[in-house]
Coordinates of C-alpha atoms in Angstrom, one line a residue:
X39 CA -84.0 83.3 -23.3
X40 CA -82.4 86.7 -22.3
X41 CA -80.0 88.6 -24.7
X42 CA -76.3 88.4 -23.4
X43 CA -74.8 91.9 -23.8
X44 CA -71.2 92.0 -22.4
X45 CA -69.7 95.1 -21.4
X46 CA -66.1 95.7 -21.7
X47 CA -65.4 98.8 -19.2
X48 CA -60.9 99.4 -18.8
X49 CA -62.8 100.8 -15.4
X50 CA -66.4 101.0 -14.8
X51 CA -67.4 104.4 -16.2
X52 CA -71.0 105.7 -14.2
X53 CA -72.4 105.9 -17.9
X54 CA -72.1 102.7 -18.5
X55 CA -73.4 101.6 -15.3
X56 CA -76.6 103.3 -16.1
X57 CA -77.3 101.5 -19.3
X58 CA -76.5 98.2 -17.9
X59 CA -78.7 98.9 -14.8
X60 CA -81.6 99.8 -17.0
X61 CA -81.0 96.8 -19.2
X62 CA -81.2 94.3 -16.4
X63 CA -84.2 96.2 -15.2
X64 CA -86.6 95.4 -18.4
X65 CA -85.7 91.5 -17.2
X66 CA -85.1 90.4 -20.8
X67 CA -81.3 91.1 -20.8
X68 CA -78.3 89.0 -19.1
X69 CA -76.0 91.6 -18.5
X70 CA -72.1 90.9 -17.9
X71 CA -69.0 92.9 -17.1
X72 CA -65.8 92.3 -18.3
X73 CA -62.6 94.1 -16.2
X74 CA -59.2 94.8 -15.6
X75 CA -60.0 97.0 -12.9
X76 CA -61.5 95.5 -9.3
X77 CA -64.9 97.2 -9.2
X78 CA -66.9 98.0 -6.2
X79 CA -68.6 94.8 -6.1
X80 CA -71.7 96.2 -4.0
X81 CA -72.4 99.5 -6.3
X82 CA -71.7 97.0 -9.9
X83 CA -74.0 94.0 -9.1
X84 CA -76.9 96.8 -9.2
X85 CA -76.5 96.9 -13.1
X86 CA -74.6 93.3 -14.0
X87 CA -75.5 89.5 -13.6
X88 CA -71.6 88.4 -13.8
X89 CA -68.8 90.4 -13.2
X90 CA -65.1 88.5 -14.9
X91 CA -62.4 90.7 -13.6
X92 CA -58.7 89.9 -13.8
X93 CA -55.6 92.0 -12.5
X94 CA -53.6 92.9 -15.2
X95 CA -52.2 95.9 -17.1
X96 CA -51.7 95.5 -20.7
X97 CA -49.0 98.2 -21.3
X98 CA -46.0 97.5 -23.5
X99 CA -43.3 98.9 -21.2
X100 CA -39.9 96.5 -20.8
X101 CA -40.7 96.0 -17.2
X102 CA -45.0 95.1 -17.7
X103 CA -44.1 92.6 -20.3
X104 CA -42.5 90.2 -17.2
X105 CA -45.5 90.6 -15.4
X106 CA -47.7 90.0 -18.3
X107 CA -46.3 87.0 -19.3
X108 CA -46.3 85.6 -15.7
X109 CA -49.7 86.2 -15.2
X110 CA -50.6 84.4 -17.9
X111 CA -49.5 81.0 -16.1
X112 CA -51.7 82.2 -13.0
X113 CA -54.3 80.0 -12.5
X114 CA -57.4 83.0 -12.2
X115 CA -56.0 83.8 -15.5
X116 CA -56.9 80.2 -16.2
X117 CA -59.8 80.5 -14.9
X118 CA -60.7 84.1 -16.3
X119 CA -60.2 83.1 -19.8
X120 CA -62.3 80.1 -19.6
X121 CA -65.6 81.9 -18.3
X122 CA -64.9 84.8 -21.5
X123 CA -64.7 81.9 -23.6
X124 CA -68.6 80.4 -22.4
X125 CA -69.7 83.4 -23.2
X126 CA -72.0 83.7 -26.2
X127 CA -73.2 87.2 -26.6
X128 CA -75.9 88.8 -28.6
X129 CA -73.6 92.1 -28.2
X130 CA -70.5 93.0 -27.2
X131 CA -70.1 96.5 -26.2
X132 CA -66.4 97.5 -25.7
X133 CA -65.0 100.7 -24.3
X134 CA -61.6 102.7 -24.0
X135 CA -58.7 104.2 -25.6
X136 CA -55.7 100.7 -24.5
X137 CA -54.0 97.9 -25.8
X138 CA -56.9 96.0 -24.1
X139 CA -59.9 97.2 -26.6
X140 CA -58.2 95.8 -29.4
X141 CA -57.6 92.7 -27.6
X142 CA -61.2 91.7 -27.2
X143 CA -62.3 93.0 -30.4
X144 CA -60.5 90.4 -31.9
X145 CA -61.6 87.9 -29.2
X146 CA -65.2 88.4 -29.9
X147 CA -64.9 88.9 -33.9
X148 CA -67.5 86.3 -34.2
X149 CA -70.3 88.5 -32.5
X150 CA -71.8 91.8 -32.9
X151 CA -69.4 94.2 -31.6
X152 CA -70.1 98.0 -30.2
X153 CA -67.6 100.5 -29.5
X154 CA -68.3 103.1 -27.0
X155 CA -67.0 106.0 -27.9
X156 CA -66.6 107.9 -24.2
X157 CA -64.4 110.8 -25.4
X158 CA -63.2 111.8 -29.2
X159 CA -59.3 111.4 -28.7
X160 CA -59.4 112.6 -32.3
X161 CA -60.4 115.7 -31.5
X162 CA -58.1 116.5 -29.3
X163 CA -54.5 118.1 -30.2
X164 CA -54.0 120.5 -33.0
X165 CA -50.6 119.2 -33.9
X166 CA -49.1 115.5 -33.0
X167 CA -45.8 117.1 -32.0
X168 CA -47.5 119.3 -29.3
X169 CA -49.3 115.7 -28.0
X170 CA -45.6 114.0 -27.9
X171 CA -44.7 116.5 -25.1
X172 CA -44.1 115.0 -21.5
X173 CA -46.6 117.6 -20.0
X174 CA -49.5 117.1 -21.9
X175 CA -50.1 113.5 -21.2
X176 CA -48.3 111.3 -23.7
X177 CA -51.3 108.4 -23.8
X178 CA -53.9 110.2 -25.6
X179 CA -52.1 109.9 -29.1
X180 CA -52.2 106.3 -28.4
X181 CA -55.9 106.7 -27.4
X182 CA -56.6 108.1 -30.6
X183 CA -55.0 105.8 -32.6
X184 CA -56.6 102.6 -31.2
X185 CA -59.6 104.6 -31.3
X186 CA -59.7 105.2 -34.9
X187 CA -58.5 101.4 -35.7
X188 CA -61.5 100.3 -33.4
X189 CA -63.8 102.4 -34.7
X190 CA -63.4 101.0 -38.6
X191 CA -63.4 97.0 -36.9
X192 CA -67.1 97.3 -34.8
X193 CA -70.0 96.7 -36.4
X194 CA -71.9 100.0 -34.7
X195 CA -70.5 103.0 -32.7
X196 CA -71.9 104.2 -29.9
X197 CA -71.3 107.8 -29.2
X198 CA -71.4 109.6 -26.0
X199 CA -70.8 113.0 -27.2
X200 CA -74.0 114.1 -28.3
X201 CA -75.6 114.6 -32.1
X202 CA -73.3 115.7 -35.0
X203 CA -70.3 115.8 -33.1
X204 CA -68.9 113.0 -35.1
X205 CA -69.4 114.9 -38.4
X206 CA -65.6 115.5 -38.5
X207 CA -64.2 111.8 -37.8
X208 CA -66.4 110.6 -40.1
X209 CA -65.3 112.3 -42.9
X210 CA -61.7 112.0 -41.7
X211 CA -61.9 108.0 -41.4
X212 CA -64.5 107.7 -43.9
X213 CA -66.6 105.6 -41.5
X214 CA -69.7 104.0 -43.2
X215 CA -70.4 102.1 -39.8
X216 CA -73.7 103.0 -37.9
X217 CA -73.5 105.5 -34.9
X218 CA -76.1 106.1 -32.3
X219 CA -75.5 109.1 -30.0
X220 CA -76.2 108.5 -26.7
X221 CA -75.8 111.0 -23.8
X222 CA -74.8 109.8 -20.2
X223 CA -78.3 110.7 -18.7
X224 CA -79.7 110.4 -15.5
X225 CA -80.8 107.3 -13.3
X226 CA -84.0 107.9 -11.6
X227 CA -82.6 105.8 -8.6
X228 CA -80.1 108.4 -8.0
X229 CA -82.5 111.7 -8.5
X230 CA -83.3 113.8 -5.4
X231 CA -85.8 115.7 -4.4
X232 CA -85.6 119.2 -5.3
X233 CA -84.5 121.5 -2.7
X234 CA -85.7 124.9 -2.8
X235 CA -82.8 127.7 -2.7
X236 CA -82.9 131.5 -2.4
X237 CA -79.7 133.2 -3.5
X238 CA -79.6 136.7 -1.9
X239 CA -77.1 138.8 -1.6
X240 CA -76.5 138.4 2.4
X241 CA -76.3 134.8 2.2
X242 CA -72.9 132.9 1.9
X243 CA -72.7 130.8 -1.6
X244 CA -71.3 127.6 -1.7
X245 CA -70.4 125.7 -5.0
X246 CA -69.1 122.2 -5.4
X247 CA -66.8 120.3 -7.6
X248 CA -66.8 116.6 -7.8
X249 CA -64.7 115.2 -10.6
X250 CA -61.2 115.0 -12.2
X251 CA -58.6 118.0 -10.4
X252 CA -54.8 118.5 -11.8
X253 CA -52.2 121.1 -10.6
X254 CA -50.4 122.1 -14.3
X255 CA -51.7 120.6 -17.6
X256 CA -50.3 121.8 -20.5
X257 CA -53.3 123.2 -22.6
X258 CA -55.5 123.4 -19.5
X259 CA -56.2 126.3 -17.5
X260 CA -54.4 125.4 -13.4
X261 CA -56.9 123.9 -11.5
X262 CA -55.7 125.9 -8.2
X263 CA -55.4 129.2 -9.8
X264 CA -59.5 128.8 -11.0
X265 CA -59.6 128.4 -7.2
X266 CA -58.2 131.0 -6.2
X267 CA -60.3 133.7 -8.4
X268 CA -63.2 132.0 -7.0
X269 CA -62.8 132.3 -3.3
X270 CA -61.0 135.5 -3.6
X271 CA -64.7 136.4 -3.8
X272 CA -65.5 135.3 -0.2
X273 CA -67.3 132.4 -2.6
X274 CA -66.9 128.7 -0.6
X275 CA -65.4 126.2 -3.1
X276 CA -66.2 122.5 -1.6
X277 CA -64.0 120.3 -3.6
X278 CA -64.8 116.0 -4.0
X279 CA -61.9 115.1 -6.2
X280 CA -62.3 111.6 -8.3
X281 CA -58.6 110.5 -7.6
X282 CA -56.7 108.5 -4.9
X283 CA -53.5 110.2 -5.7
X284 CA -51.9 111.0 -2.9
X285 CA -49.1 113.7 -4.2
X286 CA -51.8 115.6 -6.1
X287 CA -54.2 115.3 -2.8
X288 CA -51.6 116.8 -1.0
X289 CA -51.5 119.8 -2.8
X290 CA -55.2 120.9 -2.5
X291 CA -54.9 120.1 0.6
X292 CA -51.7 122.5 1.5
X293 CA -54.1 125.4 -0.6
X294 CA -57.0 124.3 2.4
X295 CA -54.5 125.1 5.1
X296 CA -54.2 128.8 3.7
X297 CA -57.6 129.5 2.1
X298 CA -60.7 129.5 4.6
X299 CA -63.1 129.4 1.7
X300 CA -61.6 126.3 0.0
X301 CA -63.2 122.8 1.9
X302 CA -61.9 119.6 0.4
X303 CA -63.3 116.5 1.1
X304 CA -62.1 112.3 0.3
X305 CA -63.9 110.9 -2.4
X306 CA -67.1 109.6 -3.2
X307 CA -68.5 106.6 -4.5
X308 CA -70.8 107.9 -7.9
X309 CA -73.9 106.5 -6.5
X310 CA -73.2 108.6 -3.0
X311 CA -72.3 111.2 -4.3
X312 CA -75.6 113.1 -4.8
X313 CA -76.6 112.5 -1.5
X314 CA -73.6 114.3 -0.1
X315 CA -73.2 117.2 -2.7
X316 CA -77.2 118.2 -2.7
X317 CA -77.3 120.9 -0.7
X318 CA -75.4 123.2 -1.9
X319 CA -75.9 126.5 -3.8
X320 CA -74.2 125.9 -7.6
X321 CA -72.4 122.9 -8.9
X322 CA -69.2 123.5 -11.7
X323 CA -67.9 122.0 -14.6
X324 CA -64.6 123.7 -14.8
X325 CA -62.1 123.0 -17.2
X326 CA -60.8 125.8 -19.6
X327 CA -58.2 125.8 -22.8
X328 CA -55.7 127.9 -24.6
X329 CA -55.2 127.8 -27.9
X330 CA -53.4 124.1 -28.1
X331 CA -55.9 122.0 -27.8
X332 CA -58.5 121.4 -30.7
X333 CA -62.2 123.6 -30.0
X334 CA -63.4 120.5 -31.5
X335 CA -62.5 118.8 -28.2
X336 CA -64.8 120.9 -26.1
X337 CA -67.2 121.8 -28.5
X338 CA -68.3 118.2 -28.6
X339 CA -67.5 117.2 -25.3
X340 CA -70.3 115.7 -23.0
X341 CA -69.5 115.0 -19.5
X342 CA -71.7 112.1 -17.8
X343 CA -71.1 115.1 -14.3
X344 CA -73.7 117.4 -15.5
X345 CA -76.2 114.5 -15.7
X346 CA -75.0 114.2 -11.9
X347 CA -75.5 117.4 -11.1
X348 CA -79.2 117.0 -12.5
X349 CA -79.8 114.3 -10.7
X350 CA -79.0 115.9 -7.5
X351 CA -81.0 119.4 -8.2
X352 CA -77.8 121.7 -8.7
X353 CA -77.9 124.5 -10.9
X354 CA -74.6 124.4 -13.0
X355 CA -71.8 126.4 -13.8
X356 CA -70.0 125.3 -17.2
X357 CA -67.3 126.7 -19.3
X358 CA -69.0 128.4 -22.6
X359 CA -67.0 126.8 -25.1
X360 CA -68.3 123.1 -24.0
X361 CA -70.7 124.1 -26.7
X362 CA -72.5 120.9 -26.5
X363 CA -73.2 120.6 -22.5
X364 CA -73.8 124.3 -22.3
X365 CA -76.7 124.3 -24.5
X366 CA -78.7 121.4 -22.6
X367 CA -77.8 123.8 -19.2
X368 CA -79.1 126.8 -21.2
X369 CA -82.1 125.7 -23.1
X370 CA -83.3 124.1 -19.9
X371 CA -83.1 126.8 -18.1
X372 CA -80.7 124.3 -15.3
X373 CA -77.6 127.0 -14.9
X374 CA -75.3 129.5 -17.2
X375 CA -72.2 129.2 -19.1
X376 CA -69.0 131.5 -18.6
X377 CA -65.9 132.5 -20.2
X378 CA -62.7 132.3 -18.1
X379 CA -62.5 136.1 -17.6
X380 CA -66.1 135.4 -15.3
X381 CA -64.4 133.6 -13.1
X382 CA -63.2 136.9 -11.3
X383 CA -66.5 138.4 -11.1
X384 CA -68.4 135.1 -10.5
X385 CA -70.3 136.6 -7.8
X386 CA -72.0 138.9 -10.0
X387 CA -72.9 136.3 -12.1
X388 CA -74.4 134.2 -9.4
X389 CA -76.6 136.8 -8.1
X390 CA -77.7 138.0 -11.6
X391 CA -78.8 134.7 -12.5
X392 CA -82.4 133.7 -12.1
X393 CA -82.5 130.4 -10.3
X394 CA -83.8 127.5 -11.8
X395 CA -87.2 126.7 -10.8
X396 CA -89.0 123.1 -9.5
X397 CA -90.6 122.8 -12.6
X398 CA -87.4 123.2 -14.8
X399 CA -85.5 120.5 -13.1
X400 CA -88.6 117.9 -13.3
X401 CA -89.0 118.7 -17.4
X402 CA -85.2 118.0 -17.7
X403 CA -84.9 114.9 -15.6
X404 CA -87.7 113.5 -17.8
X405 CA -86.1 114.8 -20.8
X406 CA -83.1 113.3 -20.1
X407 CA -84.3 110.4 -18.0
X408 CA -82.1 107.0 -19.1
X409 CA -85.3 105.2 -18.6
X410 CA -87.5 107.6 -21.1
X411 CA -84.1 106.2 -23.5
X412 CA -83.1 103.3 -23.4
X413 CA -85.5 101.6 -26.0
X414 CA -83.3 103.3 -28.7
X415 CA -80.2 101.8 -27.3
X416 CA -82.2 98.7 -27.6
X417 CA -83.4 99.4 -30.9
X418 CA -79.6 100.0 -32.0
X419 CA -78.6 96.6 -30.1
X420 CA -80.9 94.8 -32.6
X421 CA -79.7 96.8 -35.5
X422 CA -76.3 96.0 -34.8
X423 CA -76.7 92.2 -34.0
X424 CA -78.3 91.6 -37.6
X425 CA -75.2 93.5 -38.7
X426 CA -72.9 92.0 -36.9
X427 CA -74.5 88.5 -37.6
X428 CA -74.2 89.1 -41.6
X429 CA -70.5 89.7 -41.6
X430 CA -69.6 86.8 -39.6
X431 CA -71.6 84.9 -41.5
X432 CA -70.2 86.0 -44.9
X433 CA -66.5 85.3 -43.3
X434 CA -67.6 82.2 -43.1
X435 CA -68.2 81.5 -46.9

């Protein structure tokens, strides 16, 4: 009989997709997704056997409550809570910052559970009063704190951030609870051939962006203004943003009206996008910080894009301080890091730059080929069931 492994996803993140897709692809796993966000049906039966989804937001605003409690007399809530309840998982792998994640790790105390720890809210803010600002994005204490609290109820952590970058939250939470650090890495179903690409000096560069945009973000470095210094270079900037929000569209594309070398585009589905963005000269991973935010946030940082970018063949441009990220671009020879200041003189960095070869792209594909490591998640799975299995068992006594 297969092992049930349920996936708890706020959203369907493209790293988790990949681990269940190669899960259901050794055929000896029954893989299952758990929502509150419609997924794209199409794109997530690839990776999962049963998809439960129900509409609802669990946020504890005066106005939500009403609709919370109302949808709870819905029949597909009914319905919804029925199928969770047939479930009987060998793990339960749960994942996000919400209300939501502590919900279903009390749902499924009686199994192994797994948090999936995406991004070290932790990490993030130097002081709390800074976080409690209206301009810096007044959710991610709350993601920190449920994060913390889930971390110390699961059984195992799973940790995207790459290895030692949890060295500080342990210590600070005093977390004896096994970790596995898993990277986002690449699906071979979604790597490209390998274009070849001269950059010479007479040739017009274009670089693309696909991934999270924002107009003023306290701590952050303006998304516009890093465009600006770019194609004040006569460097083309082709721009696939990850949101749907209209207000913040409309102001990229008011800088496209008056700026002949900034192209934005709608966005992509994750598994198209590789297709579209393959052809062009130099991907980027922009996102640069002032002295507010915590270096421990960027240091550790690991982005599932630049395993995106890999997959599609793009040499990549990254921000220096994402310590982590930059030294898998570095040491394999895939792209350069910069510092802010190198964003006016990017040009020059471009054409001093030796160009990745054939050869470097197919060793780091491999390296970092989901397939080439997945039997660890596996092996972690089955560490984390017996563990999970003993404590429910001595609750019972």
């Amino acid at each position: 009989m297969n092992k049930q492994i349920i996936f708890f996803e706020p959203k369907l993140a493209g790293s988790t997709f990949k681990m269940a897709r190669a899960l259901k692809l050794k055929n000896n796993y029954e893989t299952i997704l758990i929502t509150f966000t419609k997924p794209n049906k199409q794109v997530a039966e690839l990776a999962f056997d049963k998809i439960l989804y129900l509409d609802i937001k669990l946020i504890p605003t005066p106005k939500n409550l009403f609709n919370i409690f109302r949808k709870f007399t819905k029949k597909d809530t009914y319905n919804f809570i029925n199928s969770v309840k047939k479930l009987n998982p060998y793990i339960v792998q749960i994942r996000g910052g919400s209300l939501e994640v502590i919900l279903f790790l009390l749902i499924f105390k009686r199994y192994p559970r797994i948090y999936y720890l995406q991004d070290i809210w932790q990490y993030y803010y130097k002081k709390i009063i800074f976080s409690l600002r209206k301009d810096t994005g007044i959710l991610q204490p709350l993601n920190a704190l449920i994060s913390s609290i889930a971390c110390k109820m699961v059984d195992g952590i799973l940790n995207r951030s790459g290895e030692n970058s949890l060295d500080h939250l342990k210590n600070e939470l005093k977390l004896k609870t096994p970790i596995l650090d898993f990277l986002p890495y690449c699906l071979d179903e979604w790597v490209l051939p390998i274009r070849k690409r001269a950059i010479k000096k007479s040739k017009e560069i274009h670089l693309v962006y696909a991934g999270t945009i924002w107009n003023k973000w306290k701590g952050h470095a303006s998304f516009p203004d890093m465009i600006k210094r770019i194609t004040n270079q006569n460097l083309h900037f082709h721009l696939y943003p990850s949101t749907k929000n209209e207000k913040l569209i409309d102001i990229f594309k008011n800088i496209e009206k008056k700026d002949n070398f900034f192209h934005l585009y709608n966005r992509v589905d994750e598994d198209k996008i590789n297709e579209i963005i393959k052809n062009y000269d130099y991907a980027l991973h922009l996102d640069f910080y002032d002295g507010t935010i915590n270096s421990l946030w960027y240091a550790t940082g690991m982005s599932a894009k630049i395993f995106g970018y890999i997959e599609a063949g793009l040499p990549i441009i990254i921000n220096k301080q994402f310590k982590n990220m930059c030294n898998i671009i570095e040491e394999n020879n895939i792209g350069f890091g910069i510092n802010y200041k190198d964003l006016d003189n990017l040009n020059e960095k471009i054409y001093s730059h030796k160009h990745p070869s054939k050869m470097d792209f197919i060793k780091v594909r491999k390296k970092y080929g989901i397939d080439r490591n997945i039997i660890k998640l596996e092996r972690f799975y089955d560490k984390i069931h017996e563990v999970g299995i003993k404590r429910v068992n001595k609750n019972k006594i």
